[in-house]
CSV table of C-alpha atoms and ligand atoms in Angstrom, one decimal:
chain,number,residue,atom,x,y,z
A,1,MET,CA,0.0,0.0,0.0
A,2,THR,CA,1.8,3.1,-1.2
A,3,GLU,CA,-0.3,5.3,1.0
A,4,PHE,CA,1.2,3.6,4.0
A,5,GLU,CA,4.7,4.1,2.8
A,6,ASP,CA,3.9,7.7,2.2
A,7,ALA,CA,2.4,8.0,5.7
A,8,LYS,CA,5.5,6.5,7.3
A,9,GLN,CA,7.8,8.8,5.2
A,10,ASN,CA,5.7,11.8,6.2
A,11,LEU,CA,5.9,10.7,9.8
A,12,GLU,CA,9.6,10.3,9.6
A,13,ASP,CA,10.0,13.8,8.2
A,14,ALA,CA,7.7,15.3,10.9
A,15,LEU,CA,9.7,13.5,13.7
A,16,ASP,CA,13.0,14.8,12.2
A,17,LYS,CA,11.6,18.3,12.1
A,18,ILE,CA,10.5,18.2,15.7
A,19,GLU,CA,13.8,16.5,16.7
A,20,LYS,CA,12.2,13.3,17.9
A,21,ALA,CA,13.5,10.8,15.4
A,22,GLU,CA,14.1,8.2,18.1
A,23,TYR,CA,10.4,7.6,18.3
A,24,LEU,CA,10.1,6.5,14.6
A,25,GLU,CA,10.8,2.8,15.2
A,26,ARG,CA,8.1,2.6,17.8
A,27,LEU,CA,5.5,4.6,15.8
A,28,LYS,CA,6.1,2.7,12.6
A,29,ASN,CA,4.5,-0.4,14.0
A,30,PRO,CA,1.3,-1.0,16.0
A,31,GLU,CA,1.4,-1.6,19.7
A,32,SER,CA,-0.7,-4.8,19.2
A,33,TYR,CA,-2.2,-6.6,16.3
A,34,LEU,CA,-4.7,-9.5,16.1
A,35,GLU,CA,-5.5,-11.6,13.1
A,36,THR,CA,-8.3,-14.1,13.4
A,37,SER,CA,-10.0,-16.7,11.3
A,38,PHE,CA,-13.6,-17.4,12.1
A,39,SER,CA,-16.6,-19.0,10.3
A,40,VAL,CA,-20.0,-17.8,9.6
A,41,GLN,CA,-23.1,-19.7,8.7
A,42,MET,CA,-24.5,-18.6,5.3
A,43,ASP,CA,-28.2,-18.7,4.5
A,44,SER,CA,-27.6,-21.9,2.5
A,45,GLY,CA,-26.6,-23.6,5.7
A,46,GLU,CA,-23.0,-23.8,4.5
A,47,ARG,CA,-20.2,-22.5,6.8
A,48,LYS,CA,-17.7,-20.0,5.3
A,49,SER,CA,-14.5,-18.8,6.9
A,50,PHE,CA,-13.2,-15.2,7.0
A,51,MET,CA,-10.1,-13.4,8.1
A,52,GLY,CA,-10.7,-10.7,10.7
A,53,TYR,CA,-8.2,-8.0,11.8
A,54,ARG,CA,-7.7,-5.4,14.5
A,55,SER,CA,-4.7,-3.2,14.9
A,56,LEU,CA,-4.1,-0.9,17.9
A,57,HIS,CA,-1.4,1.5,16.8
A,58,SER,CA,-0.9,3.5,19.9
A,59,SER,CA,-2.6,3.9,23.3
A,60,ALA,CA,-0.3,6.7,24.4
A,61,ARG,CA,-3.0,9.3,24.3
A,62,GLY,CA,-5.9,7.1,25.3
A,63,PRO,CA,-7.8,4.0,24.1
A,64,GLY,CA,-7.5,3.1,20.4
A,65,LYS,CA,-10.2,4.5,18.1
A,66,GLY,CA,-11.0,3.8,14.5
A,67,GLY,CA,-13.3,2.0,12.1
A,68,ILE,CA,-13.9,-1.5,10.9
A,69,ARG,CA,-14.1,-2.1,7.2
A,70,PHE,CA,-15.6,-4.9,5.2
A,71,SER,CA,-13.7,-5.2,1.9
A,72,PRO,CA,-11.9,-7.8,-0.1
A,73,GLU,CA,-8.8,-5.6,0.0
A,74,VAL,CA,-8.5,-5.7,3.9
A,75,ASN,CA,-5.2,-7.2,4.9
A,76,GLU,CA,-2.5,-6.9,7.5
A,77,ASP,CA,-0.7,-4.0,5.9
A,78,GLU,CA,-3.7,-2.0,5.2
A,79,VAL,CA,-5.2,-2.3,8.7
A,80,LYS,CA,-1.8,-1.5,10.3
A,81,ALA,CA,-1.4,1.6,8.1
A,82,LEU,CA,-4.9,2.8,8.7
A,83,SER,CA,-4.4,2.5,12.5
A,84,LEU,CA,-1.3,4.7,12.4
A,85,TRP,CA,-3.4,7.2,10.4
A,86,MET,CA,-6.0,7.2,13.2
A,87,SER,CA,-3.4,7.9,15.9
A,88,LEU,CA,-2.4,11.0,13.9
A,89,LYS,CA,-5.9,12.0,13.2
A,90,CYS,CA,-7.0,11.9,16.8
A,91,ALA,CA,-3.9,13.8,17.9
A,92,VAL,CA,-4.5,16.6,15.3
A,93,VAL,CA,-7.9,17.4,16.7
A,94,ASP,CA,-6.7,16.7,20.2
A,95,ILE,CA,-9.2,14.1,21.3
A,96,PRO,CA,-8.0,11.6,24.0
A,97,TYR,CA,-7.6,8.6,21.8
A,98,GLY,CA,-4.9,6.6,20.2
A,99,GLY,CA,-5.4,4.9,16.8
A,100,GLY,CA,-7.0,1.6,15.9
A,101,LYS,CA,-8.4,0.0,12.8
A,102,GLY,CA,-9.9,-3.3,11.9
A,103,GLY,CA,-11.8,-5.2,9.3
A,104,VAL,CA,-12.9,-8.4,7.6
A,105,SER,CA,-11.6,-9.5,4.3
A,106,VAL,CA,-15.0,-9.9,2.5
A,107,ASP,CA,-17.0,-8.6,-0.4
A,108,PRO,CA,-20.2,-7.6,1.5
A,109,SER,CA,-22.2,-6.8,-1.7
A,110,GLY,CA,-23.0,-10.5,-2.2
A,111,LEU,CA,-24.3,-11.1,1.4
A,112,SER,CA,-27.8,-11.0,2.6
A,113,LYS,CA,-28.8,-8.9,5.6
A,114,SER,CA,-28.9,-11.9,7.9
A,115,GLU,CA,-25.5,-13.0,6.7
A,116,LEU,CA,-24.1,-9.6,7.3
A,117,GLU,CA,-25.5,-9.6,10.8
A,118,ARG,CA,-23.9,-13.0,11.6
A,119,LEU,CA,-20.6,-11.8,10.1
A,120,SER,CA,-20.7,-8.7,12.3
A,121,ARG,CA,-21.5,-10.6,15.4
A,122,ARG,CA,-18.9,-13.3,14.7
A,123,TYR,CA,-16.2,-10.7,14.1
A,124,VAL,CA,-16.9,-9.2,17.5
A,125,ASP,CA,-16.7,-12.7,19.1
A,126,SER,CA,-13.3,-13.1,17.5
A,127,VAL,CA,-11.8,-9.7,18.5
A,128,PHE,CA,-13.7,-9.4,21.9
A,129,LYS,CA,-10.5,-9.8,24.0
A,130,VAL,CA,-8.7,-6.8,22.4
A,131,ILE,CA,-11.5,-4.3,22.1
A,132,GLY,CA,-13.6,-2.4,24.7
A,133,PRO,CA,-14.6,1.1,25.9
A,134,ASP,CA,-11.2,1.6,27.7
A,135,THR,CA,-8.9,-0.3,25.3
A,136,ASP,CA,-10.0,0.1,21.7
A,137,ILE,CA,-13.3,1.5,20.4
A,138,PRO,CA,-14.4,0.6,16.8
A,139,ALA,CA,-16.6,2.6,14.5
A,140,PRO,CA,-17.9,2.4,10.9
A,141,ASP,CA,-15.5,2.6,8.0
A,142,MET,CA,-15.7,1.4,4.4
A,143,ASN,CA,-18.8,-0.7,3.7
A,144,THR,CA,-20.0,-0.6,7.4
A,145,GLY,CA,-22.5,1.8,8.9
A,146,GLU,CA,-25.0,2.3,11.7
A,147,GLN,CA,-26.6,-1.1,11.3
A,148,GLU,CA,-23.3,-3.0,11.7
A,149,MET,CA,-22.4,-0.9,14.7
A,150,ALA,CA,-25.8,-1.7,16.3
A,151,TRP,CA,-25.2,-5.5,15.8
A,152,MET,CA,-21.7,-5.3,17.0
A,153,MET,CA,-22.5,-3.3,20.1
A,154,ASP,CA,-25.3,-5.7,21.0
A,155,GLN,CA,-22.9,-8.7,20.6
A,156,TYR,CA,-20.3,-7.0,22.7
A,157,SER,CA,-22.9,-6.3,25.4
A,158,GLN,CA,-24.0,-9.9,25.4
A,159,LEU,CA,-20.5,-11.1,25.8
A,160,GLU,CA,-19.8,-8.6,28.5
A,161,GLY,CA,-23.0,-9.4,30.3
A,162,SER,CA,-24.2,-5.8,30.5
A,163,LYS,CA,-25.4,-3.1,28.1
A,164,THR,CA,-22.2,-1.4,26.9
A,165,PRO,CA,-23.1,1.3,24.3
A,166,GLU,CA,-19.7,2.9,24.7
A,167,SER,CA,-18.0,-0.1,23.2
A,168,PHE,CA,-18.8,1.1,19.6
A,169,THR,CA,-19.5,4.5,18.0
A,170,GLY,CA,-21.4,5.4,14.9
A,171,LYS,CA,-24.4,3.6,16.2
A,172,PRO,CA,-28.0,4.6,15.2
A,173,VAL,CA,-29.4,7.2,17.6
A,174,GLU,CA,-31.9,4.6,18.9
A,175,ALA,CA,-29.0,2.4,20.0
A,176,GLY,CA,-27.1,5.1,21.8
A,177,GLY,CA,-25.6,6.9,18.7
A,178,SER,CA,-25.0,10.6,18.7
A,179,LYS,CA,-27.1,13.1,16.8
A,180,GLY,CA,-25.1,14.7,14.1
A,181,ARG,CA,-22.7,11.8,13.6
A,182,GLY,CA,-23.9,11.0,10.1
A,183,ASP,CA,-23.3,14.5,8.8
A,184,SER,CA,-20.2,15.2,10.8
A,185,THR,CA,-17.3,14.3,8.4
A,186,GLY,CA,-18.6,16.4,5.6
A,187,PHE,CA,-19.7,19.2,7.8
A,188,GLY,CA,-16.3,19.3,9.5
A,189,ALA,CA,-14.5,19.9,6.2
A,190,ALA,CA,-17.0,22.6,5.2
A,191,TYR,CA,-16.5,24.4,8.5
A,192,ILE,CA,-12.8,24.7,7.7
A,193,ILE,CA,-13.6,25.9,4.2
A,194,GLU,CA,-15.9,28.6,5.7
A,195,LYS,CA,-13.2,29.7,8.1
A,196,ILE,CA,-10.6,30.0,5.3
A,197,ILE,CA,-13.1,32.2,3.3
A,198,GLN,CA,-13.6,34.4,6.3
A,199,GLU,CA,-9.9,34.7,7.0
A,200,THR,CA,-9.2,35.8,3.4
A,201,ASN,CA,-12.0,38.4,3.6
A,202,GLN,CA,-13.9,36.9,0.7
A,203,GLU,CA,-17.5,36.2,0.2
A,204,PRO,CA,-18.7,32.6,-0.1
A,205,GLU,CA,-20.8,33.5,-3.1
A,206,ASP,CA,-17.6,34.4,-5.0
A,207,MET,CA,-16.1,31.0,-4.2
A,208,THR,CA,-16.2,27.7,-6.1
A,209,ALA,CA,-15.7,24.1,-5.1
A,210,ALA,CA,-15.5,20.8,-6.9
A,211,VAL,CA,-16.2,17.7,-4.8
A,212,GLN,CA,-15.1,14.3,-6.0
A,213,GLY,CA,-17.7,11.9,-4.6
A,214,PHE,CA,-21.2,12.2,-3.4
A,215,GLY,CA,-21.4,9.5,-0.7
A,216,ASN,CA,-21.7,9.5,3.1
A,217,ALA,CA,-19.0,12.0,3.7
A,218,ALA,CA,-19.1,14.0,0.4
A,219,SER,CA,-22.9,14.6,0.3
A,220,PRO,CA,-23.1,16.4,3.7
A,221,ALA,CA,-20.1,18.5,2.7
A,222,VAL,CA,-21.9,19.6,-0.5
A,223,LYS,CA,-25.0,20.3,1.6
A,224,LYS,CA,-23.1,22.5,4.1
A,225,LEU,CA,-21.1,24.3,1.4
A,226,ASP,CA,-24.4,25.0,-0.4
A,227,GLU,CA,-25.8,26.4,2.8
A,228,ILE,CA,-22.8,28.6,3.4
A,229,GLY,CA,-23.2,30.0,-0.1
A,230,VAL,CA,-20.2,28.4,-1.8
A,231,ASN,CA,-20.9,27.4,-5.4
A,232,VAL,CA,-20.3,23.7,-5.8
A,233,ILE,CA,-19.7,23.4,-9.5
A,234,ALA,CA,-19.0,19.7,-9.8
A,235,VAL,CA,-19.7,16.4,-7.9
A,236,SER,CA,-19.1,12.8,-9.0
A,237,ASP,CA,-19.5,9.2,-8.3
A,238,SER,CA,-17.7,6.2,-9.7
A,239,SER,CA,-19.7,6.5,-12.9
A,240,GLY,CA,-18.6,10.0,-13.7
A,241,ALA,CA,-19.1,13.7,-12.7
A,242,THR,CA,-21.6,16.4,-13.4
A,243,TYR,CA,-20.5,20.1,-13.8
A,244,ASN,CA,-22.1,23.5,-14.0
A,245,MET,CA,-20.0,26.6,-13.8
A,246,ASN,CA,-22.8,28.5,-12.1
A,247,GLY,CA,-23.3,25.9,-9.3
A,248,LEU,CA,-25.2,22.7,-9.1
A,249,GLY,CA,-27.5,23.2,-6.0
A,250,TYR,CA,-27.6,20.5,-3.3
A,251,LYS,CA,-31.4,20.1,-3.2
A,252,GLU,CA,-31.7,19.2,-6.9
A,253,LEU,CA,-28.6,16.9,-6.7
A,254,ILE,CA,-29.8,14.9,-3.6
A,255,LYS,CA,-33.4,14.6,-4.9
A,256,CYS,CA,-32.3,13.2,-8.2
A,257,ASN,CA,-29.6,11.1,-6.5
A,258,ARG,CA,-32.1,9.4,-4.2
A,259,GLU,CA,-34.4,8.6,-7.1
A,260,ARG,CA,-31.7,7.2,-9.4
A,261,GLY,CA,-29.2,5.8,-6.9
A,262,GLU,CA,-26.3,7.6,-8.7
A,263,VAL,CA,-25.1,11.1,-9.3
A,264,CYS,CA,-27.4,12.7,-11.9
A,265,PRO,CA,-26.4,14.7,-14.9
A,266,VAL,CA,-28.0,17.9,-13.7
A,267,GLY,CA,-25.1,19.7,-15.4
A,268,GLU,CA,-22.6,18.9,-18.1
A,269,GLU,CA,-21.1,15.4,-18.0
A,270,ILE,CA,-17.4,15.3,-17.4
A,271,SER,CA,-15.0,12.6,-16.2
A,272,ASN,CA,-13.6,12.2,-12.6
A,273,GLU,CA,-10.2,13.1,-14.0
A,274,GLU,CA,-11.5,16.3,-15.5
A,275,LEU,CA,-13.2,17.2,-12.2
A,276,LEU,CA,-9.8,17.2,-10.5
A,277,GLU,CA,-8.4,19.7,-13.0
A,278,LEU,CA,-11.2,22.3,-12.7
A,279,ASP,CA,-10.1,25.8,-11.9
A,280,VAL,CA,-11.9,26.2,-8.5
A,281,ASP,CA,-11.0,27.7,-5.2
A,282,PHE,CA,-11.5,24.4,-3.3
A,283,LEU,CA,-10.9,20.9,-4.7
A,284,VAL,CA,-12.4,18.3,-2.3
A,285,PRO,CA,-11.4,14.7,-3.1
A,286,ALA,CA,-13.9,12.8,-1.0
A,287,ALA,CA,-14.1,9.4,-2.7
A,288,ILE,CA,-11.0,7.1,-2.9
A,289,GLU,CA,-7.3,7.1,-2.2
A,290,GLY,CA,-4.5,7.9,-4.6
A,291,VAL,CA,-6.4,10.1,-7.1
A,292,ILE,CA,-3.9,13.0,-7.2
A,293,THR,CA,-0.5,11.6,-8.2
A,294,GLU,CA,2.7,12.8,-9.9
A,295,GLU,CA,0.9,12.1,-13.2
A,296,ASN,CA,-1.9,14.7,-12.7
A,297,ALA,CA,-0.7,17.0,-9.9
A,298,ASP,CA,0.5,19.6,-12.4
A,299,ASP,CA,-3.0,19.8,-13.9
A,300,VAL,CA,-4.6,20.7,-10.5
A,301,SER,CA,-5.7,24.3,-10.8
A,302,ALA,CA,-7.4,24.7,-7.4
A,303,ASP,CA,-6.1,27.1,-4.8
A,304,TYR,CA,-6.8,24.6,-2.0
A,305,ILE,CA,-7.1,20.9,-1.7
A,306,VAL,CA,-9.3,19.8,1.2
A,307,GLU,CA,-9.0,16.0,1.6
A,308,ILE,CA,-12.2,14.3,2.9
A,309,ALA,CA,-11.0,10.9,1.6
A,310,ASN,CA,-8.2,9.1,3.4
A,311,GLY,CA,-5.0,9.4,1.4
A,312,PRO,CA,-6.3,10.9,-1.9
A,313,THR,CA,-2.9,12.6,-2.7
A,314,THR,CA,0.4,10.9,-3.0
A,315,ARG,CA,3.6,12.1,-1.5
A,316,LYS,CA,5.1,12.7,-4.9
A,317,ALA,CA,2.1,14.8,-5.9
A,318,ASP,CA,2.4,16.8,-2.7
A,319,LYS,CA,5.8,18.0,-3.8
A,320,ILE,CA,4.5,19.2,-7.2
A,321,LEU,CA,1.4,20.8,-5.5
A,322,LYS,CA,3.6,22.6,-3.0
A,323,GLU,CA,5.8,24.0,-5.8
A,324,ASN,CA,2.7,25.1,-7.7
A,325,GLY,CA,1.4,27.0,-4.6
A,326,VAL,CA,-1.7,24.7,-4.1
A,327,LYS,CA,-2.5,24.9,-0.4
A,328,MET,CA,-3.2,21.6,1.4
A,329,ILE,CA,-5.7,20.8,4.1
A,330,PRO,CA,-4.7,17.2,4.7
A,331,ASP,CA,-7.0,14.2,5.5
A,332,ILE,CA,-5.9,13.8,9.1
A,333,LEU,CA,-7.3,17.3,9.7
A,334,ALA,CA,-10.0,17.7,7.1
A,335,ASN,CA,-11.8,14.4,7.7
A,336,ALA,CA,-11.3,14.3,11.5
A,337,ALA,CA,-14.8,15.5,12.3
A,338,GLY,CA,-16.2,12.0,12.1
A,339,VAL,CA,-14.0,10.6,14.8
A,340,THR,CA,-14.5,13.8,16.8
A,341,VAL,CA,-18.3,13.2,17.0
A,342,SER,CA,-17.5,9.5,17.7
A,343,TYR,CA,-15.7,10.9,20.8
A,344,TYR,CA,-18.8,12.9,21.7
A,345,GLU,CA,-20.9,9.8,21.3
A,346,TRP,CA,-18.6,7.8,23.6
A,347,VAL,CA,-18.7,10.6,26.2
A,348,GLN,CA,-22.6,10.7,26.0
A,349,ASN,CA,-22.7,6.9,26.5
A,350,ARG,CA,-20.5,7.1,29.5
A,351,THR,CA,-22.1,10.1,31.2
A,352,GLY,CA,-25.7,9.2,30.2
A,353,GLU,CA,-26.3,12.8,29.3
A,354,TYR,CA,-27.4,13.2,25.7
A,355,LEU,CA,-26.9,16.3,23.5
A,356,ASP,CA,-29.2,17.7,20.9
A,357,ARG,CA,-28.0,18.0,17.3
A,358,ASP,CA,-27.2,21.7,17.5
A,359,GLU,CA,-25.1,21.2,20.6
A,360,VAL,CA,-23.1,18.5,18.9
A,361,LEU,CA,-22.6,20.5,15.8
A,362,ASP,CA,-21.6,23.7,17.7
A,363,ARG,CA,-19.0,21.8,19.6
A,364,LEU,CA,-17.8,20.2,16.5
A,365,GLN,CA,-17.5,23.5,14.7
A,366,ASN,CA,-15.4,25.0,17.5
A,367,LYS,CA,-13.2,21.9,17.6
A,368,MET,CA,-12.5,21.9,13.9
A,369,ILE,CA,-11.9,25.6,13.8
A,370,ASN,CA,-9.5,25.5,16.7
A,371,ALA,CA,-7.6,22.6,15.2
A,372,TYR,CA,-7.5,24.4,11.9
A,373,LYS,CA,-6.1,27.6,13.6
A,374,GLU,CA,-3.4,25.6,15.4
A,375,PHE,CA,-2.6,23.9,12.1
A,376,ARG,CA,-2.3,27.2,10.3
A,377,GLU,CA,0.0,28.6,12.9
A,378,THR,CA,2.3,25.6,12.8
A,379,ARG,CA,2.3,25.7,9.0
A,380,ASP,CA,3.1,29.4,8.8
A,381,GLU,CA,5.6,29.5,11.7
A,382,GLU,CA,7.5,26.5,10.5
A,383,ASP,CA,7.1,27.4,6.9
A,384,VAL,CA,6.2,23.8,5.9
A,385,TYR,CA,3.6,22.3,3.6
A,386,GLY,CA,0.1,21.7,5.0
A,387,ARG,CA,0.5,18.0,5.3
A,388,GLN,CA,3.8,18.3,7.1
A,389,ALA,CA,2.3,20.8,9.5
A,390,ALA,CA,-0.5,18.4,10.5
A,391,TYR,CA,1.9,15.5,10.9
A,392,MET,CA,4.2,17.7,13.1
A,393,MET,CA,1.3,18.7,15.3
A,394,ALA,CA,0.2,15.1,15.7
A,395,ALA,CA,3.7,13.7,16.2
A,396,GLU,CA,4.4,16.3,18.9
A,397,ARG,CA,1.3,15.4,20.8
A,398,ILE,CA,1.8,11.6,20.6
A,399,VAL,CA,5.5,11.9,21.6
A,400,ASN,CA,4.6,14.1,24.5
A,401,SER,CA,2.2,11.5,25.8
A,402,MET,CA,4.7,8.7,25.3
A,403,GLN,CA,7.2,10.7,27.3
A,404,ALA,CA,4.7,10.7,30.2
A,405,GLU,CA,4.6,6.9,30.2
A,406,LYS,CA,6.8,4.5,32.0
A,407,PRO,CA,10.1,4.2,30.0
B,1,LIG,N1,-13.6,5.5,10.1
B,1,LIG,C1,-13.7,6.9,10.4
B,1,LIG,C2,-12.3,7.5,10.2
B,1,LIG,O1,-11.5,7.0,9.4
B,1,LIG,C3,-14.2,7.1,11.8
B,1,LIG,C4,-13.5,6.5,12.9
B,1,LIG,C5,-14.2,6.7,14.2
B,1,LIG,O2,-15.3,7.4,14.3
B,1,LIG,O3,-13.7,6.1,15.2
B,1,LIG,O4,-12.0,8.6,10.6
């Protein structure tokens, strides 16, 4: 996974820069890692076996935190890489967690609902001894959502012998989830964009954005940007992109998207590659990793890249973008709002005091803006590229907590 190699290199640079290179060896590898093989009964009665994974990268700043993905690509390397990413992400927004990540190597698209439920529950059985509200708290990730979290939390509670909603986050509200969690990732990125517009004394109505993606994270980002007044001139899905230089309008997009199940050609049809090259103020890659590479970085005309996807830009591309003056709001900051609201969910589960949606989103907005301001200060004071600034902030915090531990 080149993204992991890139993340390790970026971490190495950041540790060098903050003069803490001796921590690299420790932070390159997870603190603990579990690989399991378990079987699930299919609807046909046949038993099928699956590989399950959970990696706890660091617990220096608190229990591990991070999603569980169901995907055929899930493997040891990927899970370990993504858990490092989570440690950095939680540190950038300064929430009291380390990083974790897990998954099952499976193509969930071919499974029935009851098969998915059994798979989710059997996964929990197999990793039960390494997860928990004070050790490592999973959440949704690729191809998992509220429903899987509800099943998993229920399974955990049965094994524990008591209702333990704080063992998983990203649950449905009826099962102890937090209001606002669903919109949080996209909204968080939009709050940062709004702040940048204010800081540069510009009007949102004069600003344009192109969003690659229109899924769970991208669609709320488009909604919030539209509300703020930013002209979203292109969105896409895997089948292609739609573009209108005067703005697309969220309401029309979502209505048509719900009816057709894919991004609708409400504007001119363009390709995903062309979307990345549009001359916009904000380019928001919010779909998959590795889309901005050394091959196309020179063609990026945006002023800012705001990364909602994990790892959409390669390290080689960063170098070109930096030279070309494209500012970077990296994934570990721009998409950290999801895990931030997961943290609020965990706190609500533990205290038993539940917040309304506006309270959650107000807190989130403050948190994201504060993290962005600290990031901006680091970037400008140290005169480094955006990604490096975020890595430096995260590395500093993680190392400080490690120094407080028993040597
Ligand atoms: N999977 C999400 C992420 O990569 C959320 C993790 C969480 O809420 O713990 O940030």
